[in-house]
Tab-separated table of C-alpha atoms in Angstrom:
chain	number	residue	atom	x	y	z
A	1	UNK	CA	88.041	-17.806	-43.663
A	2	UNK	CA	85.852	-20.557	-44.713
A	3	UNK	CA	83.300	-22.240	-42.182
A	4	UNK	CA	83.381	-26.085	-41.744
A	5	UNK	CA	79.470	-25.935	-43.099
A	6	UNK	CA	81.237	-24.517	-46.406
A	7	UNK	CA	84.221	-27.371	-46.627
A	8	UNK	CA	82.859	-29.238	-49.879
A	9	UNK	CA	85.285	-29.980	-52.283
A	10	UNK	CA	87.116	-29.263	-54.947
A	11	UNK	CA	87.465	-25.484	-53.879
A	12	UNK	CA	88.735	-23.042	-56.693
A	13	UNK	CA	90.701	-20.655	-54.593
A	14	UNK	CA	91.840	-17.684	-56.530
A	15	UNK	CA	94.799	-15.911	-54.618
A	16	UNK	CA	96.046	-12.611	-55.670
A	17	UNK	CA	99.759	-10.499	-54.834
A	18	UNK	CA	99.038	-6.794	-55.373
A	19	UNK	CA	101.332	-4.262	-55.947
A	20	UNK	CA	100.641	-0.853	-58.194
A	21	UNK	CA	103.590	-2.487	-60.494
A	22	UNK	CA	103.070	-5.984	-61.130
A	23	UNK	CA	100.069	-8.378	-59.599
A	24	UNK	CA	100.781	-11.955	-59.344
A	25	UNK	CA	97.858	-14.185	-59.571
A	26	UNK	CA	96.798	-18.127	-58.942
A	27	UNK	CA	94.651	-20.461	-59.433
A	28	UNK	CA	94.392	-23.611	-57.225
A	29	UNK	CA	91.914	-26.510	-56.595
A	30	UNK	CA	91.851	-27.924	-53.056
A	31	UNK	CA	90.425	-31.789	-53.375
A	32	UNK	CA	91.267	-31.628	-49.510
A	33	UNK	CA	93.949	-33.275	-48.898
A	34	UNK	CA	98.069	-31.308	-48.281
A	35	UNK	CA	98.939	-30.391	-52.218
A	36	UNK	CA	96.490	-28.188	-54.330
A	37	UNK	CA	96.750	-28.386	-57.766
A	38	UNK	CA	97.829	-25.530	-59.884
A	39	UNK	CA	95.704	-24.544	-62.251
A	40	UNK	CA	96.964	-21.204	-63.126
A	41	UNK	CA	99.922	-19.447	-61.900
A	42	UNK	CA	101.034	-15.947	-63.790
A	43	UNK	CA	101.946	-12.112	-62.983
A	44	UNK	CA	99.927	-9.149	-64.513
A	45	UNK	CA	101.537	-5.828	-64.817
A	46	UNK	CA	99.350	-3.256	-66.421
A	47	UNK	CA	100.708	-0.670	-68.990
A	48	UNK	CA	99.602	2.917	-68.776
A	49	UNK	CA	100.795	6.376	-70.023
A	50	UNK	CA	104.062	7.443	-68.032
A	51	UNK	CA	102.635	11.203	-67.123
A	52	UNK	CA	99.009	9.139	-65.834
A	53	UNK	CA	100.251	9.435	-62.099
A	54	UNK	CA	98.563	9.473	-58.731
A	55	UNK	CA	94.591	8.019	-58.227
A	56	UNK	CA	93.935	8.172	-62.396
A	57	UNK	CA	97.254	6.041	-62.672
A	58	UNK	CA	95.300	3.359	-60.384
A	59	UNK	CA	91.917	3.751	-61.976
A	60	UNK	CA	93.748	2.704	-65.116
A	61	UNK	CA	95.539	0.149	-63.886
A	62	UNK	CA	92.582	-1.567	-62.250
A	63	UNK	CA	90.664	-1.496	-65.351
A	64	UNK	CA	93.139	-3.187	-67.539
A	65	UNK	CA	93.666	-5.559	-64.774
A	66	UNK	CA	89.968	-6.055	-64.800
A	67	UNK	CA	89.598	-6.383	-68.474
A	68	UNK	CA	92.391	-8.968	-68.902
A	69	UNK	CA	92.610	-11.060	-66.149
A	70	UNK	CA	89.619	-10.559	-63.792
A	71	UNK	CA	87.253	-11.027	-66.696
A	72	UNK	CA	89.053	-14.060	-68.144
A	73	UNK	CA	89.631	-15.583	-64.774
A	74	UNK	CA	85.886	-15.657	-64.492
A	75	UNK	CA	84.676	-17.349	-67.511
A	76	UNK	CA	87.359	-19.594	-67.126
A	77	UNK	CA	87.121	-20.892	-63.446
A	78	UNK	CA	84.374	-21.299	-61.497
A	79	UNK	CA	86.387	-19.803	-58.430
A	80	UNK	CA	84.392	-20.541	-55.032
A	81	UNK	CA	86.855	-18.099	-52.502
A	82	UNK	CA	89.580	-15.168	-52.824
A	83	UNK	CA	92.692	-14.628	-51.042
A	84	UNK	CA	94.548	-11.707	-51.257
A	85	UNK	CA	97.540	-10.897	-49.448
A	86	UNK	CA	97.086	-6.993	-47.905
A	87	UNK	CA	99.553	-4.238	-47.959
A	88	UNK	CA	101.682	-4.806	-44.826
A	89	UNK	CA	101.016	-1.539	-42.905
A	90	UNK	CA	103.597	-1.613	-41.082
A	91	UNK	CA	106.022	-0.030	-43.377
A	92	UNK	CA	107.332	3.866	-42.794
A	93	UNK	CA	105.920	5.168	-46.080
A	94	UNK	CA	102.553	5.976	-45.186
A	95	UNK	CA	102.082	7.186	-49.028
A	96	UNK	CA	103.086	4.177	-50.190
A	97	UNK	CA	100.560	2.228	-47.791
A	98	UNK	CA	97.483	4.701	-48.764
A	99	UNK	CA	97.981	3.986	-52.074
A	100	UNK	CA	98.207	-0.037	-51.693
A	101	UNK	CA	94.907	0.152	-49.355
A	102	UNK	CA	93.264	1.957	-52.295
A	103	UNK	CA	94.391	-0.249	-54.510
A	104	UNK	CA	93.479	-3.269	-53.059
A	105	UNK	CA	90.210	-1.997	-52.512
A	106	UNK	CA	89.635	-1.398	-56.400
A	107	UNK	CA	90.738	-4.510	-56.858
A	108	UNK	CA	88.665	-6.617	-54.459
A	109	UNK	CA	85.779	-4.113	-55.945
A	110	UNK	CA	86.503	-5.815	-59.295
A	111	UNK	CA	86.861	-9.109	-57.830
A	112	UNK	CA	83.117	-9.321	-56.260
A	113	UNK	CA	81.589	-7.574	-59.411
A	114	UNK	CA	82.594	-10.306	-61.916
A	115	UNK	CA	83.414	-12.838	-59.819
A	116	UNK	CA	80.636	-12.555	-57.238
A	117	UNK	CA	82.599	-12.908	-53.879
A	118	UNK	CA	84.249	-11.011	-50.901
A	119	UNK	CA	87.876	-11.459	-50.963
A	120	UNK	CA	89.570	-13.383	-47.488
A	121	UNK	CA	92.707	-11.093	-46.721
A	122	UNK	CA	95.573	-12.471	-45.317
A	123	UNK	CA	99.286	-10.885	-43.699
A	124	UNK	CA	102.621	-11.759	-45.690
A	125	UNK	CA	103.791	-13.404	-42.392
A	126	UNK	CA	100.581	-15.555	-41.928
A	127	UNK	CA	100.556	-15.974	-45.467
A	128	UNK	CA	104.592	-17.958	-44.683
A	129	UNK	CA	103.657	-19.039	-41.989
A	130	UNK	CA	100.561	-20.982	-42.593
A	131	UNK	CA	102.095	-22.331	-45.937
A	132	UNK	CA	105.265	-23.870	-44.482
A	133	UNK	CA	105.148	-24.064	-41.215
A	134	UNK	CA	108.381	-25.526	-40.929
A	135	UNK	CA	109.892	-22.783	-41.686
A	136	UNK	CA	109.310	-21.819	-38.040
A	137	UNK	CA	112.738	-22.296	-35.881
A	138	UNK	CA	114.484	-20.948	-32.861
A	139	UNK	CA	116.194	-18.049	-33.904
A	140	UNK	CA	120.080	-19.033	-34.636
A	141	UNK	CA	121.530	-15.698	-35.461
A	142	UNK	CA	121.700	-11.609	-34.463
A	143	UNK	CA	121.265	-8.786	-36.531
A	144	UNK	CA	124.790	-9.003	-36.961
A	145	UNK	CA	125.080	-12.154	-38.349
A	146	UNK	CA	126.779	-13.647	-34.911
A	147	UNK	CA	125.330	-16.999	-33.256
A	148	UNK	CA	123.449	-16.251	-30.334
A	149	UNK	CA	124.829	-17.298	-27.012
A	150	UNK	CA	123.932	-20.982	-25.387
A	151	UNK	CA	121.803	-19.188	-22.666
A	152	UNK	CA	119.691	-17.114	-25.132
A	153	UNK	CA	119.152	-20.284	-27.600
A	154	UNK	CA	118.421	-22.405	-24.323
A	155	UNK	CA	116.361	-19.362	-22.530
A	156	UNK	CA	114.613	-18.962	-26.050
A	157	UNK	CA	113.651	-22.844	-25.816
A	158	UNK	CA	111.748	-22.667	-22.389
A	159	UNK	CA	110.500	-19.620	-23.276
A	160	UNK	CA	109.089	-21.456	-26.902
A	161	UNK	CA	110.347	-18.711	-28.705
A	162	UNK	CA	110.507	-19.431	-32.346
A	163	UNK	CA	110.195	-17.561	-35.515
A	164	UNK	CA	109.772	-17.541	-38.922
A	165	UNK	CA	113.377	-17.961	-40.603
A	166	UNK	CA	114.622	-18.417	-37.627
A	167	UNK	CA	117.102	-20.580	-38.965
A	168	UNK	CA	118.095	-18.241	-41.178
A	169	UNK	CA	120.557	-15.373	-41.364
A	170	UNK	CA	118.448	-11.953	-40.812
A	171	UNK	CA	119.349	-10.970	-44.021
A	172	UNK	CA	118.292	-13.790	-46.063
A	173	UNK	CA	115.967	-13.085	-48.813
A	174	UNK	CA	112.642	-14.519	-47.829
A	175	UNK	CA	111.205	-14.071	-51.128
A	176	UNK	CA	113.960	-16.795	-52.888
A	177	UNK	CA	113.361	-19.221	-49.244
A	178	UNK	CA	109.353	-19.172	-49.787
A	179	UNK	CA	110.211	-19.924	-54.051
A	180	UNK	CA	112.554	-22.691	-53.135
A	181	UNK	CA	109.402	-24.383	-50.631
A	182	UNK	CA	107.288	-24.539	-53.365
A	183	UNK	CA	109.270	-25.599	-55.930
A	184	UNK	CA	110.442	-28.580	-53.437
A	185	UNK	CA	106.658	-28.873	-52.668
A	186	UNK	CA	105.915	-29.463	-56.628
A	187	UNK	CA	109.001	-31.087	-57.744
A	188	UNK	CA	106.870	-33.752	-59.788
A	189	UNK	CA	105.091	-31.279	-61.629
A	190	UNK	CA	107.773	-28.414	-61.747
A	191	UNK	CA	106.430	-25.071	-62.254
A	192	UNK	CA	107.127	-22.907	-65.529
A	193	UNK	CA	108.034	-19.846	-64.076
A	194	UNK	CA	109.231	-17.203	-66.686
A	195	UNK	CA	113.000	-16.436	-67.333
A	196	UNK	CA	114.529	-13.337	-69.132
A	197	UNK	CA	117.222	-13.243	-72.308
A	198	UNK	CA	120.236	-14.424	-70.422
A	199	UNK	CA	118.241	-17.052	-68.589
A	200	UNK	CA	118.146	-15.040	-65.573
A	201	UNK	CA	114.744	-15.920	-63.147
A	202	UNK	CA	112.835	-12.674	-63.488
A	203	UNK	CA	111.850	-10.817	-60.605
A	204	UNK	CA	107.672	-11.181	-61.574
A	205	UNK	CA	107.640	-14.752	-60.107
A	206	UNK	CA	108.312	-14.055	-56.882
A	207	UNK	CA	104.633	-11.643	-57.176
A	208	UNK	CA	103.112	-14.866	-58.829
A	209	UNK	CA	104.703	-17.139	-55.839
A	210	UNK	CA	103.596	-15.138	-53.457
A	211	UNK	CA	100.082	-15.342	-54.712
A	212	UNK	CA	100.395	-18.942	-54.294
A	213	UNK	CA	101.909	-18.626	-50.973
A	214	UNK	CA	98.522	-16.818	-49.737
A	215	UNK	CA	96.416	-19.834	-51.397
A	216	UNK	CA	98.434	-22.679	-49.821
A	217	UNK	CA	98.122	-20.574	-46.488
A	218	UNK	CA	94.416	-20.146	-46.935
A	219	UNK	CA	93.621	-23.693	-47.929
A	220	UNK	CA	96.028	-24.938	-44.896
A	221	UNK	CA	93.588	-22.695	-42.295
A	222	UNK	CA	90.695	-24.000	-43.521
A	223	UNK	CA	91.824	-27.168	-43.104
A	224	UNK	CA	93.017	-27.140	-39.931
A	225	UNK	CA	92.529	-23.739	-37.969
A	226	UNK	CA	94.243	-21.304	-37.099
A	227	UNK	CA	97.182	-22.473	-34.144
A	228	UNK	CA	100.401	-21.331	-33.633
A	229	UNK	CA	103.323	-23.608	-33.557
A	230	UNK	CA	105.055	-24.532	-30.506
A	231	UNK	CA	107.832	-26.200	-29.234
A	232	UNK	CA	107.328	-30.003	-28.385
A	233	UNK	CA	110.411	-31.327	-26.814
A	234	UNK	CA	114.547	-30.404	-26.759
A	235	UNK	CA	117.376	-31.903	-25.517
A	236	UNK	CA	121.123	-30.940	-25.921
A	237	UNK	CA	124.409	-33.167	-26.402
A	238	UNK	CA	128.323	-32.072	-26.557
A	239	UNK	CA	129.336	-33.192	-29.699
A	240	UNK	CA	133.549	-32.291	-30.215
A	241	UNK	CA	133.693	-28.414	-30.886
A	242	UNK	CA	129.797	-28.029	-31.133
A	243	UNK	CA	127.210	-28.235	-29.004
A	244	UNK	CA	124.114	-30.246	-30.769
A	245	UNK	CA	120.445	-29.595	-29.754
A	246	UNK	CA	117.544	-31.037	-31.344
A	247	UNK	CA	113.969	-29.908	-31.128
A	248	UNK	CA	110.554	-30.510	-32.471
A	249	UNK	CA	107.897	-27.922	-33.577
A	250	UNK	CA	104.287	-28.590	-33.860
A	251	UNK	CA	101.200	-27.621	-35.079
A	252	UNK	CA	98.025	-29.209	-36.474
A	253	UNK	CA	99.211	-32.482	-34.948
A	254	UNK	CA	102.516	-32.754	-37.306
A	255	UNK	CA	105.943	-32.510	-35.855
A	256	UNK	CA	109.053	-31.379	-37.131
A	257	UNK	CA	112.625	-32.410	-36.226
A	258	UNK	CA	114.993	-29.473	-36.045
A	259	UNK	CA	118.482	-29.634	-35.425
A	260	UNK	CA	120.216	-26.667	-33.969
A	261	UNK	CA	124.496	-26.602	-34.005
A	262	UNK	CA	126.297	-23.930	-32.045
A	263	UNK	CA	129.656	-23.265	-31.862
A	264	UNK	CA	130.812	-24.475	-28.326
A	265	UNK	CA	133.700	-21.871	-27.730
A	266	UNK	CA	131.517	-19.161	-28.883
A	267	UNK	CA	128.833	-20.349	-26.082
């Protein structure tokens, strides 16, 4: 990430989503302070012949990528550092990772030759994480979609163990949580993102949030570091049929209130 000598600002941060299918792609400038402006915010998804398959298909892919955004992005900005979010390597098709490490290496290729600087990778979680930090709680629920017992939430507490989503059902769709953060983070200036025929939200803006997502996340670090959130303080009341406790989180000297209700005959 960026070293304090390098903090001058405004900072064009380009941040990139890659998938073989559909790249999503920002621009931001970071004046410094807790909301970048958006200078650019868009999804690319390269066309090639349907019987081009395997390391050609990704050769192609990368060069129309190149020739229509890389390219353009580069005359048009005057981008000072790159964030891309890398293939999470962690998933059980190892084909499917090979081919997103290759990819992303063609494209951070094409990134330094026209744009003239190493790309700054970053995970999907720390890319959350660092973006919204609220959005780190004491996990509520089980796999099974069942409040956890008092003793696990208040073992979890001492133990400061909180998670991403952990407010959140395990099935929730993180993609449509991280959209709705930003668009409550630029509710003044909403964001255009693209709709389809029937005015449904097409599925290519959650690439191009997530590109934004790493760029918030990067610009965040750089800011302040890299620290993990912990747990402040808790307490816990008795309120009729629930039983109320209320936490803070914090990181980077902010705090954030959380309010946790359990069911008190379930407990």
């Amino acid at each position: 990430m960026t070293n304090e000598t390098e903090k001058i600002y405004p900072r064009i941060i380009l941040g990139l989503d890659i998938s073989t299918a559909c790249i999503g792609v920002c621009v931001v400038q970071d004046n410094g302070d807790d909301k970048p402006e958006i200078l650019y915010l868009s999804h690319k998804t390269p066309k090639i012949p349907k019987e081009k398959k395997g390391i050609e298909a990704l050769f192609l892919r990368k060069k129309i990528f190149e020739d229509e955004c890389i390219k353009e992005i580069a005359s048009t900005y005057k981008i000072t550092d790159v964030v891309i979010e890398e293939p999470l390597l962690s998933s059980n098709n190892v084909n499917t990772v090979a081919t997103l490490l290759r990819y992303n290496g063609m494209i951070s290729e094409a990134i330094y030759k026209h744009i003239g600087i190493v790309p700054n990778f970053i995970s999907s979680y720390d890319a959350r994480l660092y973006s919204f930090p609220e959005l780190v709680s004491i996990r509520k629920y089980n796999k099974k979609g069942e409040e956890y017992s008092l003793k696990h939430i208040t073992d979890a507490l001492k133990k400061g163990n909180i998670v991403l989503f952990g407010a959140y059902p395990f099935d929730v769709d993180k993609k449509t949580v991280m959209m709705n953060m930003v668009n409550e983070m630029y509710k003044d200036t909403p964001i255009p993102w693209c709709y389809g025929k029937n005015g449904e939200l097409k599925k290519e803006n959650y690439d191009a949030c997530d590109s934004l997502i790493c760029a918030l996340a990067y610009i965040n670090i750089n800011h302040h570091g890299l620290e993990l959130p912990l747990i402040e303080t808790y307490k816990k009341n008795e309120i009729e049929n629930k039983i109320k406790i209320e936490y803070k989180t914090k990181i980077w000297n902010r705090t954030y209130d959380k309010i946790l209700l359990l069911t008190k005959g379930e407990n």
